[in-house]
Every structure is written in C-alpha cells, then in structure tokens.
Coordinates of N, CA and C in Angstrom, one line a residue:
M1371 N 0.9 -1.2 0.0 CA 0.0 0.0 0.0 C 0.9 1.2 0.0
S1372 N 0.6 2.2 -0.8 CA 1.4 3.4 -0.9 C 1.1 4.3 0.3
E1373 N 2.0 5.3 0.5 CA 1.9 6.2 1.6 C 0.7 7.1 1.4
P1374 N 0.1 7.7 2.4 CA -1.0 8.7 2.2 C -0.5 9.9 1.4
T1375 N -1.4 10.6 0.7 CA -0.9 11.7 -0.1 C -0.3 12.8 0.7
I1376 N -0.6 12.9 2.0 CA 0.0 13.9 2.8 C 1.5 13.7 3.0
S1377 N 2.0 12.5 2.8 CA 3.4 12.2 2.9 C 4.1 12.8 1.7
L1378 N 5.4 13.0 1.9 CA 6.3 13.6 0.9 C 7.4 12.7 0.5
T1379 N 7.5 12.5 -0.8 CA 8.6 11.7 -1.3 C 9.9 12.5 -1.3
F1380 N 11.0 11.8 -1.6 CA 12.3 12.4 -1.7 C 12.2 13.5 -2.8
K1381 N 11.6 13.2 -3.9 CA 11.4 14.2 -5.0 C 10.6 15.4 -4.5
D1382 N 9.5 15.2 -3.8 CA 8.7 16.3 -3.2 C 9.6 17.2 -2.4
L1383 N 10.5 16.6 -1.6 CA 11.3 17.3 -0.6 C 12.3 18.2 -1.3
Y1384 N 13.1 17.5 -2.3 CA 14.1 18.3 -2.9 C 13.6 19.4 -3.9
T1385 N 12.3 19.1 -4.4 CA 11.7 20.1 -5.3 C 11.3 21.3 -4.5
E1386 N 10.8 21.1 -3.2 CA 10.5 22.3 -2.4 C 11.7 23.1 -2.0
V1387 N 12.8 22.4 -1.7 CA 14.1 23.1 -1.4 C 14.6 23.9 -2.6
S1388 N 14.5 23.3 -3.8 CA 14.9 24.0 -5.0 C 14.1 25.2 -5.2
D1389 N 12.8 25.1 -5.0 CA 11.8 26.2 -5.2 C 12.1 27.3 -4.3
Y1390 N 12.4 27.0 -3.0 CA 12.7 28.0 -2.0 C 14.0 28.8 -2.3
L1391 N 15.0 28.1 -2.9 CA 16.2 28.8 -3.2 C 16.2 29.5 -4.6
G1392 N 15.0 29.5 -5.2 CA 14.8 30.2 -6.5 C 15.3 29.5 -7.7
Y1393 N 15.5 28.2 -7.6 CA 16.0 27.4 -8.8 C 14.9 26.7 -9.5
G1394 N 13.6 27.0 -9.2 CA 12.5 26.3 -9.9 C 12.3 24.9 -9.3
R1395 N 11.3 24.3 -9.9 CA 10.8 23.0 -9.4 C 11.3 21.8 -10.3
G1396 N 12.3 22.1 -11.1 CA 12.9 21.0 -11.9 C 14.4 21.1 -12.0
P1397 N 15.1 21.0 -10.8 CA 16.6 21.2 -10.8 C 17.2 20.0 -11.6
E1398 N 18.3 20.3 -12.2 CA 19.0 19.3 -13.0 C 20.5 19.4 -12.7
G1399 N 21.2 18.3 -13.1 CA 22.7 18.2 -13.0 C 23.2 18.5 -11.6
E1400 N 24.2 19.3 -11.5 CA 24.9 19.6 -10.2 C 23.9 20.2 -9.2
R1401 N 23.1 21.1 -9.7 CA 22.1 21.7 -8.8 C 21.1 20.7 -8.2
L1402 N 20.7 19.7 -9.0 CA 19.9 18.6 -8.5 C 20.6 17.9 -7.4
E1403 N 21.9 17.6 -7.6 CA 22.6 16.9 -6.5 C 22.7 17.7 -5.3
E1404 N 22.9 19.0 -5.5 CA 23.0 19.9 -4.3 C 21.7 19.9 -3.5
M1405 N 20.5 19.9 -4.2 CA 19.2 19.9 -3.5 C 19.0 18.6 -2.8
K1406 N 19.5 17.5 -3.4 CA 19.3 16.2 -2.7 C 20.2 16.2 -1.5
R1407 N 21.4 16.8 -1.6 CA 22.3 16.8 -0.4 C 21.7 17.6 0.7
Y1408 N 21.1 18.7 0.5 CA 20.4 19.5 1.5 C 19.3 18.7 2.2
V1409 N 18.5 18.0 1.4 CA 17.4 17.3 1.9 C 17.9 16.1 2.8
N1410 N 18.9 15.4 2.3 CA 19.4 14.3 3.1 C 20.1 14.8 4.4
D1411 N 20.8 15.9 4.3 CA 21.5 16.4 5.5 C 20.4 16.9 6.5
G1412 N 19.3 17.5 6.0 CA 18.2 17.8 6.9 C 17.5 16.6 7.5
Y1413 N 17.4 15.6 6.7 CA 16.8 14.3 7.1 C 17.6 13.7 8.2
A1414 N 18.9 13.7 8.1 CA 19.8 13.2 9.1 C 19.7 14.0 10.4
R1415 N 19.6 15.3 10.2 CA 19.4 16.2 11.4 C 18.1 15.8 12.1
F1416 N 17.0 15.6 11.4 CA 15.7 15.2 12.0 C 15.9 13.9 12.7
L1417 N 16.5 12.9 12.1 CA 16.6 11.6 12.7 C 17.4 11.6 14.0
L1418 N 18.2 12.6 14.2 CA 19.0 12.6 15.5 C 18.0 12.8 16.6
G1419 N 16.9 13.3 16.4 CA 15.8 13.4 17.4 C 16.2 14.4 18.6
V1420 N 17.0 15.4 18.3 CA 17.4 16.4 19.3 C 16.2 17.3 19.6
D1421 N 15.7 17.3 20.8 CA 14.6 18.2 21.2 C 15.2 19.6 21.4
P1422 N 14.7 20.6 20.6 CA 15.2 21.9 20.7 C 14.9 22.6 22.0
R1423 N 14.0 22.0 22.8 CA 13.6 22.6 24.0 C 14.6 22.3 25.1
T1424 N 15.3 21.1 25.0 CA 16.2 20.6 26.0 C 17.6 20.4 25.5
G1425 N 17.8 20.3 24.2 CA 19.1 20.0 23.6 C 19.5 18.5 23.7
R1426 N 18.6 17.7 24.2 CA 18.8 16.3 24.4 C 18.3 15.5 23.2
A1427 N 19.1 14.5 22.9 CA 18.7 13.6 21.8 C 17.9 12.4 22.3
G1428 N 16.9 12.0 21.6 CA 16.1 10.9 22.0 C 16.1 9.8 20.8
T1429 N 15.2 8.8 20.9 CA 15.1 7.8 19.9 C 13.7 7.8 19.4
W1430 N 13.5 8.0 18.1 CA 12.2 7.9 17.5 C 11.7 6.4 17.6
S1431 N 10.4 6.3 17.9 CA 9.8 5.0 18.0 C 9.9 4.2 16.7
F1432 N 9.9 4.9 15.5 CA 10.0 4.2 14.2 C 11.4 3.7 13.9
L1433 N 12.4 4.1 14.7 CA 13.7 3.6 14.5 C 14.0 2.4 15.4
V1434 N 13.0 1.9 16.1 CA 13.2 0.8 17.0 C 12.2 -0.3 16.7
P1435 N 12.3 -1.0 15.5 CA 11.3 -2.0 15.2 C 11.5 -3.3 16.0
E1436 N 10.5 -4.1 16.0 CA 10.6 -5.4 16.6 C 10.9 -6.3 15.4
A1437 N 11.8 -7.3 15.6 CA 12.2 -8.2 14.6 C 12.2 -9.6 15.1
T1438 N 12.3 -10.5 14.2 CA 12.4 -12.0 14.6 C 13.6 -12.5 13.9
L1439 N 14.2 -13.6 14.6 CA 15.4 -14.3 14.1 C 15.1 -15.7 14.2
S1440 N 15.2 -16.4 13.1 CA 15.0 -17.9 13.1 C 16.3 -18.6 13.3
L1441 N 16.3 -19.5 14.3 CA 17.5 -20.3 14.6 C 17.3 -21.7 14.0
A1442 N 18.4 -22.1 13.3 CA 18.3 -23.5 12.7 C 19.1 -24.4 13.6
G1443 N 18.7 -25.7 13.6 CA 19.4 -26.7 14.4 C 20.9 -26.8 14.0
G1444 N 21.8 -26.7 15.0 CA 23.2 -26.9 14.8 C 23.9 -25.7 14.3
T1445 N 23.3 -24.5 14.1 CA 23.9 -23.3 13.6 C 24.1 -22.3 14.7
G1446 N 25.3 -21.8 14.9 CA 25.5 -20.9 16.0 C 25.7 -19.4 15.7
A1447 N 25.8 -19.0 14.4 CA 26.0 -17.6 14.0 C 24.9 -17.2 13.0
Y1448 N 24.4 -16.0 13.2 CA 23.3 -15.5 12.4 C 23.5 -14.0 12.1
A1449 N 23.3 -13.7 10.8 CA 23.4 -12.3 10.3 C 22.2 -11.5 10.9
L1450 N 22.6 -10.3 11.3 CA 21.5 -9.4 11.7 C 21.2 -8.4 10.6
P1451 N 20.1 -7.7 10.6 CA 19.6 -6.9 9.5 C 20.7 -5.9 9.0
D1452 N 20.7 -5.6 7.7 CA 21.7 -4.7 7.2 C 21.7 -3.4 7.8
D1453 N 20.5 -2.9 8.3 CA 20.4 -1.6 8.9 C 20.6 -1.7 10.4
F1454 N 21.1 -2.8 10.9 CA 21.3 -2.9 12.4 C 22.3 -1.9 12.9
A1455 N 22.0 -1.2 14.0 CA 22.9 -0.3 14.6 C 23.4 -0.9 16.0
Y1456 N 22.4 -1.2 16.8 CA 22.7 -1.8 18.1 C 21.4 -2.4 18.6
L1457 N 21.6 -3.3 19.6 CA 20.5 -4.0 20.2 C 19.8 -3.2 21.2
V1458 N 18.5 -3.1 21.2 CA 17.7 -2.4 22.2 C 17.2 -3.3 23.3
D1459 N 16.6 -4.4 22.9 CA 16.1 -5.4 23.9 C 16.9 -6.8 23.6
D1460 N 17.1 -7.5 24.7 CA 17.7 -8.8 24.5 C 16.7 -9.8 23.8
F1461 N 17.3 -10.9 23.3 CA 16.5 -11.8 22.6 C 15.6 -12.7 23.5
T1462 N 14.3 -12.8 23.1 CA 13.4 -13.7 23.9 C 12.8 -14.7 22.9
Y1463 N 12.3 -15.8 23.4 CA 11.7 -16.8 22.6 C 10.3 -16.5 22.2
D1464 N 9.9 -16.8 21.0 CA 8.6 -16.5 20.5 C 7.7 -17.8 20.8
G1465 N 7.4 -18.0 22.1 CA 6.6 -19.2 22.4 C 7.4 -20.4 22.5
G1466 N 6.9 -21.4 23.1 CA 7.6 -22.7 23.2 C 8.6 -22.7 24.4
A1467 N 9.8 -22.2 24.1 CA 10.9 -22.3 25.1 C 10.7 -21.1 26.1
A1468 N 10.8 -21.3 27.3 CA 10.6 -20.3 28.3 C 11.8 -19.4 28.4
G1469 N 11.6 -18.2 28.9 CA 12.8 -17.3 29.2 C 13.3 -16.7 27.9
G1470 N 14.6 -16.3 28.0 CA 15.2 -15.7 26.9 C 16.7 -15.9 26.9
L1471 N 17.4 -15.1 26.1 CA 18.9 -15.3 26.1 C 19.6 -14.1 26.8
R1472 N 20.7 -14.4 27.5 CA 21.4 -13.5 28.3 C 22.7 -13.0 27.5
P1473 N 23.1 -11.8 27.7 CA 24.3 -11.3 26.9 C 25.5 -11.9 27.5
A1474 N 26.5 -12.2 26.7 CA 27.8 -12.7 27.1 C 28.8 -12.1 26.1
T1475 N 30.1 -12.4 26.3 CA 31.1 -12.0 25.3 C 31.4 -13.2 24.5
V1476 N 32.1 -13.0 23.3 CA 32.5 -14.1 22.5 C 33.5 -15.0 23.3
R1477 N 34.3 -14.4 24.0 CA 35.3 -15.2 24.8 C 34.6 -16.1 25.8
E1478 N 33.5 -15.5 26.4 CA 32.7 -16.3 27.4 C 32.0 -17.5 26.7
L1479 N 31.5 -17.2 25.5 CA 30.8 -18.3 24.7 C 31.8 -19.4 24.4
R1480 N 33.0 -19.0 24.0 CA 34.0 -20.1 23.7 C 34.3 -20.9 24.9
A1481 N 34.4 -20.2 26.1 CA 34.7 -20.9 27.3 C 33.6 -21.9 27.7
M1482 N 32.4 -21.4 27.5 CA 31.2 -22.3 27.8 C 31.2 -23.6 26.9
A1483 N 31.6 -23.3 25.6 CA 31.6 -24.4 24.6 C 32.7 -25.4 24.9
G1484 N 33.8 -24.9 25.5 CA 34.9 -25.8 25.8 C 35.5 -26.5 24.6
G1485 N 35.4 -25.9 23.5 CA 36.0 -26.5 22.3 C 35.1 -27.6 21.6
G1486 N 33.9 -27.8 22.2 CA 33.0 -28.8 21.6 C 31.8 -28.1 21.1
A1487 N 30.9 -28.9 20.5 CA 29.7 -28.4 19.8 C 28.5 -28.8 20.7
I1488 N 28.4 -28.1 21.8 CA 27.3 -28.4 22.8 C 25.9 -28.0 22.2
R1489 N 24.9 -28.8 22.2 CA 23.6 -28.5 21.7 C 22.6 -28.5 22.8
G1490 N 21.5 -27.7 22.5 CA 20.5 -27.6 23.5 C 19.6 -26.3 23.1
T1491 N 18.9 -25.8 24.1 CA 18.2 -24.5 23.9 C 19.1 -23.4 24.2
P1492 N 19.4 -22.5 23.2 CA 20.3 -21.4 23.4 C 19.9 -20.5 24.6
R1493 N 20.9 -20.2 25.4 CA 20.6 -19.3 26.6 C 21.5 -18.1 26.7
W1494 N 22.5 -18.1 25.8 CA 23.5 -17.0 25.8 C 23.7 -16.4 24.4
F1495 N 24.0 -15.2 24.3 CA 24.3 -14.6 23.0 C 25.4 -13.5 23.1
A1496 N 26.0 -13.3 21.9 CA 27.0 -12.2 21.8 C 26.8 -11.6 20.4
V1497 N 26.7 -10.3 20.4 CA 26.6 -9.5 19.2 C 28.0 -9.1 18.8
C1498 N 28.4 -9.3 17.6 CA 29.8 -8.9 17.1 C 29.8 -8.5 15.7
P1499 N 30.8 -7.7 15.3 CA 30.9 -7.3 13.8 C 31.2 -8.5 13.0
S1500 N 30.6 -8.6 11.8 CA 30.8 -9.7 10.9 C 31.6 -9.3 9.7
G1501 N 31.9 -8.1 9.6 CA 32.7 -7.6 8.4 C 32.3 -6.2 8.0
F1502 N 33.2 -5.6 7.3 CA 33.0 -4.2 6.8 C 33.4 -4.2 5.3
A1503 N 32.6 -3.5 4.5 CA 32.9 -3.2 3.1 C 32.5 -1.8 2.8
A1504 N 33.4 -1.1 2.1 CA 33.1 0.3 1.8 C 31.8 0.5 1.1
A1505 N 31.4 -0.5 0.3 CA 30.2 -0.3 -0.5 C 28.9 -0.5 0.3
T1506 N 29.0 -1.3 1.3 CA 27.8 -1.7 2.1 C 27.9 -1.3 3.6
G1507 N 29.1 -0.9 4.1 CA 29.2 -0.5 5.5 C 29.4 -1.7 6.4
Q1508 N 29.2 -1.4 7.7 CA 29.5 -2.4 8.7 C 28.3 -3.3 8.8
R1509 N 28.6 -4.6 9.0 CA 27.6 -5.6 9.2 C 27.8 -6.3 10.5
W1510 N 26.7 -6.9 11.1 CA 26.8 -7.5 12.4 C 26.1 -8.8 12.4
E1511 N 26.5 -9.7 13.4 CA 26.0 -11.0 13.5 C 25.8 -11.3 15.0
V1512 N 25.0 -12.3 15.3 CA 24.8 -12.7 16.7 C 25.2 -14.2 16.8
L1513 N 26.0 -14.5 17.8 CA 26.4 -15.9 18.1 C 25.6 -16.3 19.3
V1514 N 25.2 -17.6 19.3 CA 24.4 -18.2 20.4 C 25.0 -19.4 21.0
H1515 N 24.7 -19.7 22.2 CA 25.2 -20.9 22.9 C 24.1 -21.3 23.9
P1516 N 23.9 -22.7 24.0 CA 24.5 -23.7 23.1 C 24.0 -23.6 21.7
L1517 N 24.5 -24.4 20.8 CA 24.0 -24.5 19.4 C 22.6 -25.0 19.5
P1518 N 21.7 -24.5 18.7 CA 20.3 -24.9 18.8 C 20.2 -26.4 18.4
S1519 N 19.4 -27.1 19.3 CA 19.1 -28.5 19.0 C 17.9 -28.7 18.1
A1520 N 17.2 -27.6 17.9 CA 16.0 -27.6 17.0 C 15.8 -26.2 16.4
E1521 N 14.8 -26.0 15.7 CA 14.5 -24.7 15.2 C 13.7 -23.9 16.2
F1522 N 14.2 -22.6 16.4 CA 13.5 -21.7 17.3 C 13.3 -20.3 16.6
T1523 N 12.4 -19.6 17.2 CA 12.2 -18.2 16.7 C 12.4 -17.2 17.9
L1524 N 13.3 -16.3 17.7 CA 13.6 -15.3 18.7 C 13.0 -13.9 18.3
R1525 N 12.6 -13.2 19.3 CA 12.1 -11.8 19.1 C 13.1 -10.8 19.7
Y1526 N 13.3 -9.7 19.1 CA 14.2 -8.6 19.7 C 13.8 -7.3 19.1
R1527 N 14.3 -6.3 19.6 CA 14.2 -4.9 19.1 C 15.6 -4.3 18.9
Y1528 N 15.8 -3.6 17.8 CA 17.1 -3.0 17.5 C 16.9 -1.6 17.0
R1529 N 18.0 -0.8 17.1 CA 18.0 0.5 16.6 C 18.5 0.5 15.1
V1530 N 17.6 1.1 14.3 CA 17.9 1.1 12.9 C 19.0 2.1 12.6
N1531 N 19.9 1.8 11.7 CA 20.9 2.7 11.1 C 20.3 3.3 9.8
P1532 N 19.7 4.4 9.8 CA 19.0 4.9 8.6 C 19.9 5.1 7.4
Q1533 N 19.3 5.0 6.3 CA 20.1 5.2 5.0 C 19.6 6.5 4.4
R1534 N 20.5 7.1 3.6 CA 20.2 8.3 2.9 C 19.2 8.0 1.8
M1535 N 18.3 8.9 1.5 CA 17.4 8.7 0.4 C 18.1 8.8 -0.9
V1536 N 17.7 8.0 -1.9 CA 18.3 8.0 -3.2 C 17.3 8.1 -4.3
E1537 N 16.3 7.2 -4.3 CA 15.3 7.2 -5.3 C 14.2 8.3 -5.1
D1538 N 13.8 8.8 -6.2 CA 12.8 9.9 -6.2 C 11.5 9.5 -5.4
A1539 N 11.1 8.2 -5.6 CA 9.8 7.8 -5.0 C 10.0 7.3 -3.5
E1540 N 11.2 7.4 -3.0 CA 11.3 7.0 -1.6 C 10.6 8.0 -0.6
Y1541 N 10.1 7.4 0.5 CA 9.5 8.2 1.6 C 10.5 8.2 2.7
P1542 N 10.6 9.3 3.4 CA 11.5 9.3 4.6 C 10.9 8.5 5.7
M1543 N 11.7 8.0 6.6 CA 11.2 7.2 7.8 C 10.3 8.1 8.6
G1544 N 9.3 7.5 9.3 CA 8.4 8.3 10.1 C 7.1 8.5 9.5
G1545 N 7.0 8.4 8.2 CA 5.7 8.6 7.6 C 5.1 10.0 7.6
A1546 N 3.8 10.0 7.2 CA 3.1 11.3 7.1 C 3.1 12.1 8.3
L1547 N 3.2 11.5 9.5 CA 3.1 12.3 10.7 C 4.2 13.2 10.9
H1548 N 5.4 12.9 10.3 CA 6.6 13.7 10.5 C 7.1 14.3 9.2
A1549 N 6.3 14.2 8.1 CA 6.8 14.7 6.8 C 7.1 16.2 6.8
Q1550 N 6.3 17.0 7.5 CA 6.6 18.4 7.4 C 7.8 18.8 8.3
A1551 N 8.1 18.0 9.3 CA 9.3 18.3 10.1 C 10.5 17.9 9.3
V1552 N 10.5 16.9 8.5 CA 11.6 16.5 7.7 C 11.8 17.6 6.6
L1553 N 10.7 18.0 6.0 CA 10.9 19.1 5.0 C 11.4 20.4 5.6
A1554 N 11.0 20.7 6.8 CA 11.5 21.9 7.5 C 13.0 21.8 7.8
C1555 N 13.4 20.6 8.1 CA 14.8 20.5 8.4 C 15.7 20.6 7.1
G1556 N 15.1 20.1 6.0 CA 15.8 20.3 4.7 C 15.9 21.7 4.3
L1557 N 14.8 22.4 4.5 CA 14.8 23.9 4.2 C 15.7 24.6 5.1
A1558 N 15.8 24.2 6.4 CA 16.7 24.9 7.3 C 18.2 24.7 6.9
V1559 N 18.5 23.5 6.4 CA 19.9 23.3 6.0 C 20.2 24.2 4.7
A1560 N 19.2 24.3 3.8 CA 19.4 25.1 2.6 C 19.5 26.6 3.0
E1561 N 18.7 27.0 4.0 CA 18.8 28.4 4.5 C 20.1 28.7 5.1
E1562 N 20.6 27.7 5.9 CA 21.8 27.9 6.6 C 23.0 28.0 5.7
R1563 N 23.0 27.3 4.5 CA 24.2 27.2 3.6 C 24.1 28.2 2.5
R1564 N 22.9 28.6 2.1 CA 22.8 29.5 1.0 C 22.2 30.9 1.3
N1565 N 21.5 31.0 2.5 CA 20.9 32.3 2.9 C 21.4 32.5 4.3
D1566 N 22.6 32.5 4.6 CA 23.2 32.7 5.9 C 22.7 34.0 6.5
G1567 N 22.3 33.9 7.8 CA 21.8 35.1 8.4 C 20.3 35.1 8.6
Q1568 N 19.6 34.3 7.8 CA 18.2 34.1 7.9 C 17.8 32.9 8.8
H1569 N 16.7 33.0 9.5 CA 16.4 32.0 10.5 C 15.0 31.5 10.5
A1570 N 14.2 31.9 9.5 CA 12.8 31.6 9.5 C 12.6 30.0 9.5
H1571 N 13.3 29.4 8.6 CA 13.2 27.9 8.4 C 13.8 27.2 9.6
R1572 N 14.9 27.7 10.1 CA 15.5 27.1 11.3 C 14.5 27.1 12.5
D1573 N 13.8 28.3 12.7 CA 12.9 28.4 13.8 C 11.7 27.4 13.5
R1574 N 11.2 27.4 12.3 CA 10.1 26.5 12.0 C 10.5 25.1 12.1
A1575 N 11.7 24.7 11.8 CA 12.1 23.3 11.9 C 12.1 23.0 13.4
S1576 N 12.6 23.9 14.3 CA 12.6 23.6 15.7 C 11.2 23.4 16.2
D1577 N 10.3 24.2 15.8 CA 8.9 24.0 16.3 C 8.3 22.7 15.8
L1578 N 8.6 22.3 14.5 CA 8.0 21.1 14.0 C 8.7 19.9 14.6
V1579 N 10.0 19.9 14.8 CA 10.6 18.8 15.4 C 10.1 18.6 16.8
A1580 N 10.0 19.7 17.6 CA 9.4 19.5 18.9 C 8.0 18.9 18.9
A1581 N 7.2 19.4 17.9 CA 5.8 18.8 17.8 C 5.9 17.3 17.5
S1582 N 6.8 16.9 16.6 CA 7.0 15.5 16.2 C 7.4 14.7 17.4
I1583 N 8.3 15.2 18.2 CA 8.8 14.5 19.4 C 7.6 14.2 20.3
D1584 N 6.7 15.2 20.5 CA 5.6 15.1 21.4 C 4.6 14.0 20.8
L1585 N 4.4 14.1 19.5 CA 3.5 13.1 18.9 C 4.1 11.7 18.9
D1586 N 5.4 11.6 18.7 CA 6.0 10.3 18.7 C 6.0 9.6 20.1
A1587 N 6.0 10.5 21.1 CA 6.0 10.0 22.5 C 4.7 9.2 22.8
R1588 N 3.6 9.5 22.1 CA 2.4 8.8 22.2 C 2.4 7.4 21.6
A1589 N 3.3 7.2 20.7 CA 3.5 5.9 20.0 C 4.3 4.9 20.8
K1590 N 5.0 5.4 21.9 CA 5.9 4.6 22.6 C 5.1 3.9 23.8
P1591 N 5.4 2.7 24.1 CA 4.8 2.0 25.3 C 5.2 2.7 26.6
S1592 N 4.3 2.7 27.6 CA 4.7 3.3 28.9 C 5.7 2.4 29.6
N1593 N 5.8 1.1 29.2 CA 6.8 0.2 29.8 C 7.1 -0.8 28.8
V1594 N 8.2 -1.6 29.0 CA 8.6 -2.6 28.0 C 8.2 -4.0 28.5
G1595 N 7.4 -4.1 29.5 CA 6.9 -5.4 30.0 C 7.8 -5.9 31.2
Y1596 N 7.3 -7.0 31.7 CA 8.0 -7.6 32.9 C 9.1 -8.5 32.4
N1597 N 10.3 -8.3 33.0 CA 11.4 -9.1 32.7 C 11.7 -10.0 33.8
A1598 N 11.3 -11.3 33.8 CA 11.5 -12.2 34.9 C 12.8 -12.9 34.8
D1599 N 13.4 -12.9 33.6 CA 14.6 -13.7 33.3 C 15.9 -13.0 34.0
G1600 N 16.0 -11.7 33.9 CA 17.1 -11.0 34.5 C 18.4 -11.3 33.8
G1601 N 19.4 -11.5 34.5 CA 20.8 -11.8 34.0 C 21.6 -12.3 35.1
P1602 N 22.8 -12.8 34.7 CA 23.7 -13.3 35.7 C 24.1 -12.3 36.8
V1603 N 24.3 -12.8 38.0 CA 24.6 -11.9 39.1 C 25.9 -11.2 38.8
G1604 N 25.9 -9.9 38.9 CA 27.1 -9.1 38.7 C 27.3 -8.7 37.3
R1605 N 26.5 -9.1 36.4 CA 26.7 -8.8 35.0 C 25.8 -7.5 34.6
R1606 N 26.4 -6.6 33.9 CA 25.6 -5.4 33.5 C 25.3 -5.6 32.0
R1607 N 24.2 -5.0 31.6 CA 23.8 -5.1 30.2 C 24.9 -4.4 29.3
R1608 N 25.4 -5.1 28.3 CA 26.5 -4.6 27.5 C 26.1 -3.9 26.2
G1609 N 24.8 -4.0 25.8 CA 24.3 -3.3 24.7 C 24.7 -3.8 23.4
A1610 N 25.2 -2.9 22.6 CA 25.4 -3.1 21.2 C 26.5 -4.2 20.9
V1611 N 27.6 -4.2 21.5 CA 28.7 -5.1 21.1 C 29.1 -5.9 22.3
T1612 N 29.1 -7.2 22.1 CA 29.5 -8.1 23.2 C 30.6 -9.1 22.8
Y1613 N 31.5 -8.6 21.9 CA 32.5 -9.5 21.4 C 33.8 -9.5 22.2
A1614 N 34.0 -8.6 23.1 CA 35.3 -8.6 23.8 C 35.5 -9.8 24.6

C-alpha cells in the first residue's frame, strides 16, 4: 500500500528546497545533486531526534522496530539486518521455550563451549561485527550458545541505522506524521548554507521537530513489560557489542 498523499517523497522534498532557493521545481545536474544533499542532511538532522527545548537527543519509535530471528538446528552464527545499529532489547523466545537469552562476550561463549559443539536450547548470545565493506558498510551478527538443538524463533528490538534517500519515490522514515518536520529540516539546511543570516526555516524546523517528538511519545509504550529472566549476578547489560 502506498503512503497517504500527505506524505512527501524524496522528490517532493528536494523540489520544495529548490523552489525555496529560487532554482525552480525542476533542478538538474549539479544543482539537483545539491538539492538532494540539503534534503538528506536535513533528514539526518531530523533523525537525530534532538529536542530543541532541551538540547537532548532521543530515539524515535519508528527507528526501533521489533524483529524476529529464526534459529536453525546446529547453527551458532546468524546475520543481523543490514540496517542494524545496536540491540535495544535482549532476545526472547517466541513461544515454546521459556525465558530468553542473556548477553555474554565471544570469549565467554567459547569458554562455555569448551572446544565442543554443545547443543540444546540457546541461553546466551553475543553480538559482534561480521565484516565491513566500503560499498555496504558495517555488518553485524549474533552468536548463540548452546548450538540450537532444534528450530527456534527469537524476538528482539534493535536501533535502525537509517540510510540516505536515493530514489525519487522514496519516503522518509516516520511517515506522514513527521513529513513536514523532515521538510522543514531540509529547508533549514538550505537556508543555513545559501541564505546565511536568515532563521525563519530554522525556527520553523525547531517548532515542528518539537511537535513531532511530542507526537512520537504517544506511540511509545509506557513500559517494556515484565522481565522475569534478568541476567547473571554481577553482569551489566553490554548493549550493542558483546565480542570482547
């Protein structure tokens, strides 16, 4: 299903920026690339989620999706999504097996395995980098212990690492609810770089980002549920990387 008409595509956004700067609604060549750069830089600024009223950065609800991971019998390493930035919630089982997985380091997982291929219901995990390529960026994987003795499905939440918009028909993350704030941020970047000394779009962007933050707060749960599993005594949550 397509986005509602109130949403703005990448082309809609850079067209508005071009029109504001007096270049018309059909920029081409280097000017087109310049308009796209202003929009993407404004988009990145919006995604930081900095509340202009406090100067503090938050996390947009739409940047923290719930995902599932299928475990196959005998396999201990699994690729995480290409847009994975860091883990927000630990892995829990989607029915069947009770409890969830606790964070460990790669070194600890190796020590638990003792050089063997121990199988059972996975109870420990470690997130670690799986490789980097200039064309695709950093990729991540999760290791589990013991090796799954059967197929399981895990649920988790992670922070998305947003990508720059490229295609004309792309919609910015956040949807229609935040489209005007994204546009305002793009216009503010253009104003800052081409009309230095003017602040109308900067001020409007601040107002709209603040309004978006308030609206987004309504989409977030008041709590993340009851965690009966906890973790090992003396262990603190390690978050994104557990490979040390």
